[in-house]
JSON list of C-alpha atoms in Angstrom, two decimals:
[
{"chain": "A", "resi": 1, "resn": "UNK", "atom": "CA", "xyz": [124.88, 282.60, 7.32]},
{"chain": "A", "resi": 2, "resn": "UNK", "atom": "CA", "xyz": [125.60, 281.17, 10.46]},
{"chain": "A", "resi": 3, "resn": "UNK", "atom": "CA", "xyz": [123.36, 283.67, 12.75]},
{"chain": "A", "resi": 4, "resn": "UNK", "atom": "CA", "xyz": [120.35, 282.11, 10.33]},
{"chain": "A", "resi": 5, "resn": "UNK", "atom": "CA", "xyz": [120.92, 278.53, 10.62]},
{"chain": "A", "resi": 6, "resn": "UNK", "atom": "CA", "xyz": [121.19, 279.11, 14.14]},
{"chain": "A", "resi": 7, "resn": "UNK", "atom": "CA", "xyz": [117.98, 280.78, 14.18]},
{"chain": "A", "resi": 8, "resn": "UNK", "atom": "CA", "xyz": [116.21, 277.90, 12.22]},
{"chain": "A", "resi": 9, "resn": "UNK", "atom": "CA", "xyz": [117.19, 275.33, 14.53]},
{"chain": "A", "resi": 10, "resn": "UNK", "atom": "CA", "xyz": [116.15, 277.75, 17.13]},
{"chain": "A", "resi": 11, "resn": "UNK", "atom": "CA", "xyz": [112.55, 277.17, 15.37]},
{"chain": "A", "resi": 12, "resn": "UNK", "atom": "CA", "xyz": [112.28, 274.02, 13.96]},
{"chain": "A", "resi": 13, "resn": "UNK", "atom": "CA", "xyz": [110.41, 271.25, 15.45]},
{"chain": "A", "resi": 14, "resn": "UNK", "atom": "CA", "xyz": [113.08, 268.79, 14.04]},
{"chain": "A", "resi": 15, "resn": "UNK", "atom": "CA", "xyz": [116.71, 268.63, 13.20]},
{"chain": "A", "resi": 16, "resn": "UNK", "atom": "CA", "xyz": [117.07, 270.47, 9.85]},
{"chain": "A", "resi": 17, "resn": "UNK", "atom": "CA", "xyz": [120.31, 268.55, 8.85]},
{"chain": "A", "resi": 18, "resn": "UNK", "atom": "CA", "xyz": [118.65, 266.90, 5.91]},
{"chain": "A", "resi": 19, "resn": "UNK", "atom": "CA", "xyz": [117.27, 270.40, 4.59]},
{"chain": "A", "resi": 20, "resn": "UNK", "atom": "CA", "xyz": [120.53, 272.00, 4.89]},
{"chain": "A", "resi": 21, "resn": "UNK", "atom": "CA", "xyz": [122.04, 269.03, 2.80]},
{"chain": "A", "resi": 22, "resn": "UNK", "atom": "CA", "xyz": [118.98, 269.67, 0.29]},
{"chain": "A", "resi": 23, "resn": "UNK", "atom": "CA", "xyz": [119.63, 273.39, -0.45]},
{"chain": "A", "resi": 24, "resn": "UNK", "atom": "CA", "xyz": [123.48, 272.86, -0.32]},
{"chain": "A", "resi": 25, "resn": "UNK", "atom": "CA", "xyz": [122.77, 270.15, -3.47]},
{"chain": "A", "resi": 26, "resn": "UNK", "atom": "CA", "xyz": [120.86, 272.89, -5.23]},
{"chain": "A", "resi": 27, "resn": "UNK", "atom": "CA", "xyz": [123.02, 275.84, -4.84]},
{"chain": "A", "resi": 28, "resn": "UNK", "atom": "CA", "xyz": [126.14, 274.21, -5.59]},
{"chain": "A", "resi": 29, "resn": "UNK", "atom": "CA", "xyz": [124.31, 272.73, -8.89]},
{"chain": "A", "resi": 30, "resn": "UNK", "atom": "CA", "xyz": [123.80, 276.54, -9.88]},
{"chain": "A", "resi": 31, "resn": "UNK", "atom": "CA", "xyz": [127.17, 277.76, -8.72]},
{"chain": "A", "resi": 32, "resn": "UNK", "atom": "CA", "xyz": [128.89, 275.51, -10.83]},
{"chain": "A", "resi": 33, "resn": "UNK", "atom": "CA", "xyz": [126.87, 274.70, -14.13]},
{"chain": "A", "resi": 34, "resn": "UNK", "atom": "CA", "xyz": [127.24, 277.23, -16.95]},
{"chain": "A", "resi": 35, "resn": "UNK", "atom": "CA", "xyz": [124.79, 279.88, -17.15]},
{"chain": "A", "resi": 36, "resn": "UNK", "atom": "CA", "xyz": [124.68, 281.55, -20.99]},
{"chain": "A", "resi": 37, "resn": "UNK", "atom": "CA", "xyz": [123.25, 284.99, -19.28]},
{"chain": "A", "resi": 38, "resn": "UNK", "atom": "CA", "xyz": [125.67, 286.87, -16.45]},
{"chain": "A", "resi": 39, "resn": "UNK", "atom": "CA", "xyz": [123.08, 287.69, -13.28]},
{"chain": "A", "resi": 40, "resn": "UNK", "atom": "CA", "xyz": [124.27, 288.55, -9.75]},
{"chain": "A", "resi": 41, "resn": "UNK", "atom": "CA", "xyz": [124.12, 284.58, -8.81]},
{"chain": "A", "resi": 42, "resn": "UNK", "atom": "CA", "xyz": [124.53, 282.97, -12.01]},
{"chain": "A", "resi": 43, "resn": "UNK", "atom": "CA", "xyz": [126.91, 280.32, -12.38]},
{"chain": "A", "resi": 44, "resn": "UNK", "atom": "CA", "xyz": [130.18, 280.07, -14.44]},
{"chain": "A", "resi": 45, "resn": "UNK", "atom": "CA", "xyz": [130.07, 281.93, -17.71]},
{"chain": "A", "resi": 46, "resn": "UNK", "atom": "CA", "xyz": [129.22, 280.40, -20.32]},
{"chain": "A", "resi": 47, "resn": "UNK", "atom": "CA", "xyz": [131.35, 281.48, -23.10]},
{"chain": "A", "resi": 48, "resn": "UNK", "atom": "CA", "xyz": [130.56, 281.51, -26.73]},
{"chain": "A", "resi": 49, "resn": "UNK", "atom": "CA", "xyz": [132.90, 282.30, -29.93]},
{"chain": "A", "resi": 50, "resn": "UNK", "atom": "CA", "xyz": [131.28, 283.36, -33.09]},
{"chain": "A", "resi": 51, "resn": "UNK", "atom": "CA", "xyz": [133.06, 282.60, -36.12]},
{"chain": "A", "resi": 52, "resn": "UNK", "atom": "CA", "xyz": [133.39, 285.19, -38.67]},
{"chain": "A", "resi": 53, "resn": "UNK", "atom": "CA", "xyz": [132.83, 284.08, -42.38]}
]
């Protein structure tokens, strides 16, 4: 991930420091809440015990 953040300040017209801190908000939000559906990125499982009557 490194080689692409290098490349992006390599391109952008202005520090990108306060995007970085953006996306970094967002992924962690989705790495950590609980995600009912298991995907490739989800977040933690969210697990869910059915009673049986």
């Amino acid at each position: 991930y490194k080689d692409y953040l290098t490349l992006a300040e390599s391109y952008a017209k202005e520090p990108i420091e306060e995007r970085i801190a953006f996306f970094r908000k967002i992924e962690r939000e989705a790495i950590e809440s609980e995600d009912n559906q298991f995907r490739f990125h989800s977040g933690v499982p969210l697990l869910q015990v059915q009673e049986r009557i």
